[in-house]
PDB file of C-alpha atoms in Angstrom:
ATOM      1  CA  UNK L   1       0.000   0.000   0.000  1.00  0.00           C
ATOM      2  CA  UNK L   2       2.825   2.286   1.031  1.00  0.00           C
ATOM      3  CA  UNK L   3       4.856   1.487  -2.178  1.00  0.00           C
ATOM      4  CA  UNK L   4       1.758   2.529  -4.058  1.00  0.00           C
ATOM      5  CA  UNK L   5       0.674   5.908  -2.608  1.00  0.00           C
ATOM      6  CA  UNK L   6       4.570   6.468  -2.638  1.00  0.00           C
ATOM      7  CA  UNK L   7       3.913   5.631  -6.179  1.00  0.00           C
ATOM      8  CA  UNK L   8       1.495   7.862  -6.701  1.00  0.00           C
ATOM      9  CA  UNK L   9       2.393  11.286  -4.961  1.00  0.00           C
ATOM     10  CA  UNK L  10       5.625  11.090  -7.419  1.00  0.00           C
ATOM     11  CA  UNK L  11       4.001  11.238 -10.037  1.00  0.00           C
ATOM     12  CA  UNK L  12       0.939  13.644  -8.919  1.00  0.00           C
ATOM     13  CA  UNK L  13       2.914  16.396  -7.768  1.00  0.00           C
ATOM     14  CA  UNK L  14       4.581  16.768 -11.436  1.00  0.00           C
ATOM     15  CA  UNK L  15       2.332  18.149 -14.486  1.00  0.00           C
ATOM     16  CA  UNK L  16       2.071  21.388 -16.036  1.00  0.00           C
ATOM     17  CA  UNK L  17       4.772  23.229 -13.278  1.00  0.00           C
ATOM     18  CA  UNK L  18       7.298  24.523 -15.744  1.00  0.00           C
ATOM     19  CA  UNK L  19       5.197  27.715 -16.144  1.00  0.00           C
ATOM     20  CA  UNK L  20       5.045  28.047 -13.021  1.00  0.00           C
ATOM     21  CA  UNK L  21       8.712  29.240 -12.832  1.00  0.00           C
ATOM     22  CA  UNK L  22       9.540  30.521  -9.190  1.00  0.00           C
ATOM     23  CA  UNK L  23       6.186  29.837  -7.264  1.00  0.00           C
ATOM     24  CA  UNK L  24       6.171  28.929  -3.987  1.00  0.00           C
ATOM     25  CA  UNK L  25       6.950  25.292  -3.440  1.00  0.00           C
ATOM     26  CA  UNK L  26       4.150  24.124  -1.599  1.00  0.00           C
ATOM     27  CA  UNK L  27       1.941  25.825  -3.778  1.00  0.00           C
ATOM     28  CA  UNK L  28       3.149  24.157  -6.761  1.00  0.00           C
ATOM     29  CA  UNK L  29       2.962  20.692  -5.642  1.00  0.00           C
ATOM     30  CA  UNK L  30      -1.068  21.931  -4.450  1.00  0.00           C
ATOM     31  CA  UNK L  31      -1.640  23.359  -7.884  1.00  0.00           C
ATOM     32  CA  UNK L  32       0.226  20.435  -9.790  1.00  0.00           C
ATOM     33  CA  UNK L  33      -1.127  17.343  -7.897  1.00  0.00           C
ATOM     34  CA  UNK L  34      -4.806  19.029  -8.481  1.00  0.00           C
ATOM     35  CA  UNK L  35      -4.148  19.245 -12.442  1.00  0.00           C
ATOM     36  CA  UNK L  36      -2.671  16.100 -12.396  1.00  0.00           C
ATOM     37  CA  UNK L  37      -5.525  14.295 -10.278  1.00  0.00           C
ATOM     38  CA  UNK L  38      -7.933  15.668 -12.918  1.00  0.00           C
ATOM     39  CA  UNK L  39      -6.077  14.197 -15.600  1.00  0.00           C
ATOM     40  CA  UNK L  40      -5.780  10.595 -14.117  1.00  0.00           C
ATOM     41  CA  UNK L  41      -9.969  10.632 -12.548  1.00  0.00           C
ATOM     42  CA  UNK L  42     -10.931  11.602 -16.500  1.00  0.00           C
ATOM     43  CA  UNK L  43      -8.902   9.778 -18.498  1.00  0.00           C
ATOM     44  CA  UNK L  44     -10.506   6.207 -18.996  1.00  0.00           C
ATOM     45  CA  UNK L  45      -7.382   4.320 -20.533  1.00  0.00           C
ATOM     46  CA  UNK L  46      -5.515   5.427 -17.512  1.00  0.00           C
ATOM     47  CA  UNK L  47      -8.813   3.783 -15.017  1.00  0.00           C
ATOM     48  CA  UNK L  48      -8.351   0.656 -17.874  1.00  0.00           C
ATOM     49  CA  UNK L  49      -4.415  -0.140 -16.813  1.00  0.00           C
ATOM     50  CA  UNK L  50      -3.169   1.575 -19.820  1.00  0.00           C
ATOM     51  CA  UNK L  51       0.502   2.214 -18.300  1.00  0.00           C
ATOM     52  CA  UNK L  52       1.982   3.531 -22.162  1.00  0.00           C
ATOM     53  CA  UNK L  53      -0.613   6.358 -21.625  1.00  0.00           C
ATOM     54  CA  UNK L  54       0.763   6.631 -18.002  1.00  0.00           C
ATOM     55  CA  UNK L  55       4.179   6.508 -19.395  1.00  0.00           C
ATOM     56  CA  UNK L  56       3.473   8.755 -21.521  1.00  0.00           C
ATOM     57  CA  UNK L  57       2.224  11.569 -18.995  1.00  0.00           C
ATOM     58  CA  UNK L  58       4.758  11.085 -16.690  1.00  0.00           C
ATOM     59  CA  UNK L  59       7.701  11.525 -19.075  1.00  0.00           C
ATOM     60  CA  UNK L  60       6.060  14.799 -20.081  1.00  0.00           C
ATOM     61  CA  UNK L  61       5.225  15.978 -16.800  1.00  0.00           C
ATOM     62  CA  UNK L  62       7.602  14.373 -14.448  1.00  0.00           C
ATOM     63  CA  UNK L  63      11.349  15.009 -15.998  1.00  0.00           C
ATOM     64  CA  UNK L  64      11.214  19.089 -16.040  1.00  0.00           C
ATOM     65  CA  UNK L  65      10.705  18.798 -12.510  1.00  0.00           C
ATOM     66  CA  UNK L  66      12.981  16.276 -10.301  1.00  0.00           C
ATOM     67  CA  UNK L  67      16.526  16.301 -10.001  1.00  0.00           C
ATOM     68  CA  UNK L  68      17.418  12.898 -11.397  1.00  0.00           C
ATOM     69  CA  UNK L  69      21.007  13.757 -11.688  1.00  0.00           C
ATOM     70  CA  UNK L  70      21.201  14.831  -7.444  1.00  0.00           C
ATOM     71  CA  UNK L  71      18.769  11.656  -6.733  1.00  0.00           C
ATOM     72  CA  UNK L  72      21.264   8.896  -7.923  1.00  0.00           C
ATOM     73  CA  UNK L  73      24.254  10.755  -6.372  1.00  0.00           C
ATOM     74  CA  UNK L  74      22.872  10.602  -3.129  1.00  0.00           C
ATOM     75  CA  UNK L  75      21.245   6.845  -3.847  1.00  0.00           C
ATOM     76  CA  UNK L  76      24.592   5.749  -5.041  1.00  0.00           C
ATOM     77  CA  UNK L  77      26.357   7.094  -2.562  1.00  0.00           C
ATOM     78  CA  UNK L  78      29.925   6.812  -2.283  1.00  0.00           C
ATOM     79  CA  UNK L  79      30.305   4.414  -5.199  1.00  0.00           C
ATOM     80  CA  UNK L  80      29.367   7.631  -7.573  1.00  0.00           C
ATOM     81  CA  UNK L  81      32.740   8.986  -6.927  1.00  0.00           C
ATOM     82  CA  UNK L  82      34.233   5.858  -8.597  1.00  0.00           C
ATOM     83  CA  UNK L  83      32.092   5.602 -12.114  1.00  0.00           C
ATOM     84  CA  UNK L  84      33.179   7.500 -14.830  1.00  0.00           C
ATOM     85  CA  UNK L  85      31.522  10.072 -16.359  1.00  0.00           C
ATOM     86  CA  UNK L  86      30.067   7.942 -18.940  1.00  0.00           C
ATOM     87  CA  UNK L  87      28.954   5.780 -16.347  1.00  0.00           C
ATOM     88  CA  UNK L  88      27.135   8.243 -14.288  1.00  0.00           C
ATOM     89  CA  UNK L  89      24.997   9.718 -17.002  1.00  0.00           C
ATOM     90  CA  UNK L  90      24.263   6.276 -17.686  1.00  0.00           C
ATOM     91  CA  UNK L  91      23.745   5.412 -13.982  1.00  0.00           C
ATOM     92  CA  UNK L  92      21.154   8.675 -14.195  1.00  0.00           C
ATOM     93  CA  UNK L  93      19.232   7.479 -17.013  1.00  0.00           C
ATOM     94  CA  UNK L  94      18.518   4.071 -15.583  1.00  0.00           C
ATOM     95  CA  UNK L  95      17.378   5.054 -12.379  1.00  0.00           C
ATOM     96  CA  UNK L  96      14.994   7.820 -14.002  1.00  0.00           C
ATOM     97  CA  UNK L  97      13.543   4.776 -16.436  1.00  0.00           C
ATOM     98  CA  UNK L  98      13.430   2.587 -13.270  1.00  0.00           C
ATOM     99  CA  UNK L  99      11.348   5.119 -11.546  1.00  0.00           C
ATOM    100  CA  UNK L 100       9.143   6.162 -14.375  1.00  0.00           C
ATOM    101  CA  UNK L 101       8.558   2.671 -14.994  1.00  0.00           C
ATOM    102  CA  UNK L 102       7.286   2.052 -11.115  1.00  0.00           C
ATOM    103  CA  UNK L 103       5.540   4.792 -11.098  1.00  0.00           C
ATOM    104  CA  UNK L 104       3.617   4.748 -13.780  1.00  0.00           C
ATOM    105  CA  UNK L 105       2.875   1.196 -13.314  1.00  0.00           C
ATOM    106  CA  UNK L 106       1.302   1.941  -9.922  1.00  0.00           C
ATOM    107  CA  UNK L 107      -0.639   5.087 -11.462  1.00  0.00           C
ATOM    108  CA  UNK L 108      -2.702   2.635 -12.884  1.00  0.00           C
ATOM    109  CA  UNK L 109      -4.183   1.685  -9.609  1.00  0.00           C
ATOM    110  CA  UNK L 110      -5.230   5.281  -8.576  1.00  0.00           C
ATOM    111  CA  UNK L 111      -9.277   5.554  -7.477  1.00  0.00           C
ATOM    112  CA  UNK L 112     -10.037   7.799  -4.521  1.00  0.00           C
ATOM    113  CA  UNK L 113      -7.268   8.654  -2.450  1.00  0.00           C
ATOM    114  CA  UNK L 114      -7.196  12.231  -1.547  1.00  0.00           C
ATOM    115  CA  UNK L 115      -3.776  14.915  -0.485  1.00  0.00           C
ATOM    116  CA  UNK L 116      -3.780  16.978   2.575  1.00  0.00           C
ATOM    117  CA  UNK L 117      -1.174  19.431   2.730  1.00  0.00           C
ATOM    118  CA  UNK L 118       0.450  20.985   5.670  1.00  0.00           C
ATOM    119  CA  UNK L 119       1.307  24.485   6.375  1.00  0.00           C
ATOM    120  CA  UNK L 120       4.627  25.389   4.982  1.00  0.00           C
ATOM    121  CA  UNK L 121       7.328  28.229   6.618  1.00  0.00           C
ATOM    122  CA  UNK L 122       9.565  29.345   3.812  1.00  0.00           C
ATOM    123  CA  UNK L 123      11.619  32.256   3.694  1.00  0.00           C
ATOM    124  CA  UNK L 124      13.613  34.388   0.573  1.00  0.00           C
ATOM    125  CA  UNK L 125      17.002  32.822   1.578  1.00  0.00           C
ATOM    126  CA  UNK L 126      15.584  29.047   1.686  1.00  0.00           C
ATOM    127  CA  UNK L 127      17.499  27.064  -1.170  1.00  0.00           C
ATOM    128  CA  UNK L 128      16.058  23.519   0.306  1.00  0.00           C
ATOM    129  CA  UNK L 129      12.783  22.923   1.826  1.00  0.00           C
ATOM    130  CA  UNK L 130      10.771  20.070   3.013  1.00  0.00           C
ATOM    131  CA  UNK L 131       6.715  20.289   1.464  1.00  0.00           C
ATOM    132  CA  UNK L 132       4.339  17.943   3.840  1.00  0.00           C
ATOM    133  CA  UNK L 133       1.623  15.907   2.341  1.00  0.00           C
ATOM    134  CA  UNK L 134      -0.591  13.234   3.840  1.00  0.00           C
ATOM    135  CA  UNK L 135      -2.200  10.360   1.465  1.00  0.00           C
ATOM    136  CA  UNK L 136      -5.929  10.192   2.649  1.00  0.00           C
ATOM    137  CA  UNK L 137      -7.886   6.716   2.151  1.00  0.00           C
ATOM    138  CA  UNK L 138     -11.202   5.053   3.370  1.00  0.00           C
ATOM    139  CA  UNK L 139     -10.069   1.903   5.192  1.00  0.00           C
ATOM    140  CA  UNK L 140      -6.742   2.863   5.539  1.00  0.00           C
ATOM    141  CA  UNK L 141      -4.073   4.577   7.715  1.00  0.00           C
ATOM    142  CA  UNK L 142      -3.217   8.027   6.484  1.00  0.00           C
ATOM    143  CA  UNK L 143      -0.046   7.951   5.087  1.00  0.00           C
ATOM    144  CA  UNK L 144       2.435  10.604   5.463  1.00  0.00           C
ATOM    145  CA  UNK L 145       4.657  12.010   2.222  1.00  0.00           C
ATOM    146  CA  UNK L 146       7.037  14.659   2.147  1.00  0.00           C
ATOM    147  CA  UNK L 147       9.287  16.605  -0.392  1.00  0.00           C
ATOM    148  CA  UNK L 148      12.665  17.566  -0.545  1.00  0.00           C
ATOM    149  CA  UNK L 149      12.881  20.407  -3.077  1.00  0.00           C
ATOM    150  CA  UNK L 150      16.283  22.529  -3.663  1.00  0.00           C
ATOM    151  CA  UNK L 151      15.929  26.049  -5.480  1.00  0.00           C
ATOM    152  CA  UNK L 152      17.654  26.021  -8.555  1.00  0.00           C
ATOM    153  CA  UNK L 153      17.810  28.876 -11.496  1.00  0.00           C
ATOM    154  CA  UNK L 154      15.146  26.869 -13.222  1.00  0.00           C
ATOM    155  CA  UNK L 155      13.175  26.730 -10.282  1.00  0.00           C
ATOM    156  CA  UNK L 156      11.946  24.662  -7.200  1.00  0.00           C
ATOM    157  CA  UNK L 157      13.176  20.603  -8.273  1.00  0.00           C
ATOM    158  CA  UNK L 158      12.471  17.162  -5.942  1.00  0.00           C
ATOM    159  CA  UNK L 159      15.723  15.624  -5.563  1.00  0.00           C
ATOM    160  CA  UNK L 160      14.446  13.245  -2.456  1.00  0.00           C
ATOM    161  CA  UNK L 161      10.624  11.706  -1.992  1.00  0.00           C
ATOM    162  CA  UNK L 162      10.042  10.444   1.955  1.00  0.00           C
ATOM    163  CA  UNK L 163       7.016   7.878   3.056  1.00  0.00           C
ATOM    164  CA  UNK L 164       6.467   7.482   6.490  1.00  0.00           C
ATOM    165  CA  UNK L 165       9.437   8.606   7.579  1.00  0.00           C
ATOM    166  CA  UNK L 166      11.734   6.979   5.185  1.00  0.00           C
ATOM    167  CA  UNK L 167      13.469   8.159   2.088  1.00  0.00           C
ATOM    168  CA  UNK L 168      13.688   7.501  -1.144  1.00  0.00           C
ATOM    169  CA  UNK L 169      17.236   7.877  -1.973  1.00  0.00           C
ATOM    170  CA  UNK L 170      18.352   6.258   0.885  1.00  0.00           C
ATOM    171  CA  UNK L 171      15.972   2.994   0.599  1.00  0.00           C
ATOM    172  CA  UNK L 172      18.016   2.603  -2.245  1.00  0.00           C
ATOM    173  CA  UNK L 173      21.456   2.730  -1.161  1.00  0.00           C
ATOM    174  CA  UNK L 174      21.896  -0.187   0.298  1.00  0.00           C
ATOM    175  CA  UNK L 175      20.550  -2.512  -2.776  1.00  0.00           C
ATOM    176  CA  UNK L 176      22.771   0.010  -5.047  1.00  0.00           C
ATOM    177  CA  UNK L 177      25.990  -1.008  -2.905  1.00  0.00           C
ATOM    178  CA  UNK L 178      25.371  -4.584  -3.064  1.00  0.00           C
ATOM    179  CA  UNK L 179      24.855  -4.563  -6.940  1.00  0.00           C
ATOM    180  CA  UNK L 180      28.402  -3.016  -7.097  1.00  0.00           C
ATOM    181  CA  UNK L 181      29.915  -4.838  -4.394  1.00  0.00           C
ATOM    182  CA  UNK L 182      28.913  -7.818  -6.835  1.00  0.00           C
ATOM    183  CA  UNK L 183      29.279  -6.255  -9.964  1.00  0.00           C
ATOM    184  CA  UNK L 184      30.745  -3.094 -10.187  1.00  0.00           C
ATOM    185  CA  UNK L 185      29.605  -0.004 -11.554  1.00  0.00           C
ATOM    186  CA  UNK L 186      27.993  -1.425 -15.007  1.00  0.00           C
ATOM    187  CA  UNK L 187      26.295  -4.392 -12.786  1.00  0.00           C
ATOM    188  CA  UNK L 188      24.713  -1.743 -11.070  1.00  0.00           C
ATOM    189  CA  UNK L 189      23.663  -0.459 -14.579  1.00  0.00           C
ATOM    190  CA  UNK L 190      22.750  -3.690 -15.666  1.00  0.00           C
ATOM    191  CA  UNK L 191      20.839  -4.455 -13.072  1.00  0.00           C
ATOM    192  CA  UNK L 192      18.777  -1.306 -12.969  1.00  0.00           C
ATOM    193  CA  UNK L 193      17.926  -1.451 -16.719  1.00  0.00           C
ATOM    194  CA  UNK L 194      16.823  -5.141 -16.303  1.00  0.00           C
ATOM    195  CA  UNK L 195      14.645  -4.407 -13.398  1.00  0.00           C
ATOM    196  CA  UNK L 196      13.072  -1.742 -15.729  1.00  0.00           C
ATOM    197  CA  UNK L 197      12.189  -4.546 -18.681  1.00  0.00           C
ATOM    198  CA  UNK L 198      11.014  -6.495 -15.916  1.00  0.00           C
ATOM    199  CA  UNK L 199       8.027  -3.771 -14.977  1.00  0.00           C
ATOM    200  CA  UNK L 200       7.497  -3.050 -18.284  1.00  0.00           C
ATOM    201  CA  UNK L 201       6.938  -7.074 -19.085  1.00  0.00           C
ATOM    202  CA  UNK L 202       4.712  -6.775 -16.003  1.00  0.00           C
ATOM    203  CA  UNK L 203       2.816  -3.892 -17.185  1.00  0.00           C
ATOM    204  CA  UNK L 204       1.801  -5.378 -20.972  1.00  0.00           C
ATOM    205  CA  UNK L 205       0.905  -8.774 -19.083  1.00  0.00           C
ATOM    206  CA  UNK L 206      -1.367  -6.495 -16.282  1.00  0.00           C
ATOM    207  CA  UNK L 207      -2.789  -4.563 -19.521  1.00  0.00           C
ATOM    208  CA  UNK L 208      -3.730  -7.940 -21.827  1.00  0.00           C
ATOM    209  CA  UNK L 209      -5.824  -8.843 -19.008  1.00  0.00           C
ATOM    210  CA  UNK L 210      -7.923  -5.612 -18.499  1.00  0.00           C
TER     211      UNK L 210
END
């Protein structure tokens, strides 16, 4: 359940932002997640399982908007120091395919959670901030999700996504450092660009059955 609401504020706090230049950040993930909600309740192919229409959205309304590059540094970890340069724009594009993947997948499964969103404190000289959000369900446990956004000159970008306390980035690290403990820098590469075929084979099999 976690993974999926996880799954699902990702991609709901991206959309039609890059207009939206220097707004507030916790106004922009309001004003996004509501565009994007209204997309995903109307759209019936999305309410079918169609995740190439989800895959579609999110890769125009997600990229513009995250910090892929800063995401799998700091999921890497130390081991980024070590790959070459070649290596770590590959390392970049794999982990952004391996999320887009997940999260579109789980997209599929949104029906009627609603977002509350928390007062935010942010001042002029802020460059990082954390925007709070709780997942709302019937039958279920809210779920807490925050935000790590940095200011950059193209505006306010995610570089970290917490659930319930735990991050993103760092759930990751310690699968990342066993993948190159085992394989080195290209198993790590490998192994995130076969996990990505793997959801995609999952997601044609889920969508031949709908």
């Amino acid at each position: 359940m976690k993974k999926h609401l996880l799954s699902l504020c990702f991609v709901l706090f991206l959309g039609t932002a890059a207009a939206a230049g220097f707004e507030a950040p916790d106004m922009l993930v309001r004003d996004v997640s509501d565009d994007v909600l209204t997309i995903v309740r109307k759209d019936e192919a999305i309410q079918a399982g169609d995740t190439r229409r989800v895959v579609d959205l999110v890769e125009e309304k997600v990229l513009p908007h995250f910090n892929f590059r800063r995401m799998t540094m700091l999921a890497v970890g130390k081991d980024w120091r070590q790959a070459t340069p070649e290596q770590q724009a590959k390392l970049v594009d794999a982990f952004r395919m391996l999320l887009v993947r997940t999260y579109s997948n789980a997209l599929t499964q949104y029906r009627d959670q609603t977002i509350e969103y928390k007062p935010l404190r942010v001042s002029s000289s802020d460059t990082t901030v954390r925007v709070q959000t709780e997942i709302r369900q019937a039958g279920a446990q809210p779920v807490q999700i925050d935000y790590a956004l940095e200011k950059t000159e193209r505006g306010w970008k995610v570089f970290d996504v917490i659930v319930a306390g735990v991050s993103l980035v760092t759930n990751y690290r310690g699968t990342f450092a066993q993948e190159v403990r085992a394989g080195g820098i290209d198993g790590l590469i490998r192994s995130l660009q076969a996990k990505t075929r793997e959801l995609g084979d999952v997601s044609l099999r889920a969508g031949a059955r709908t």
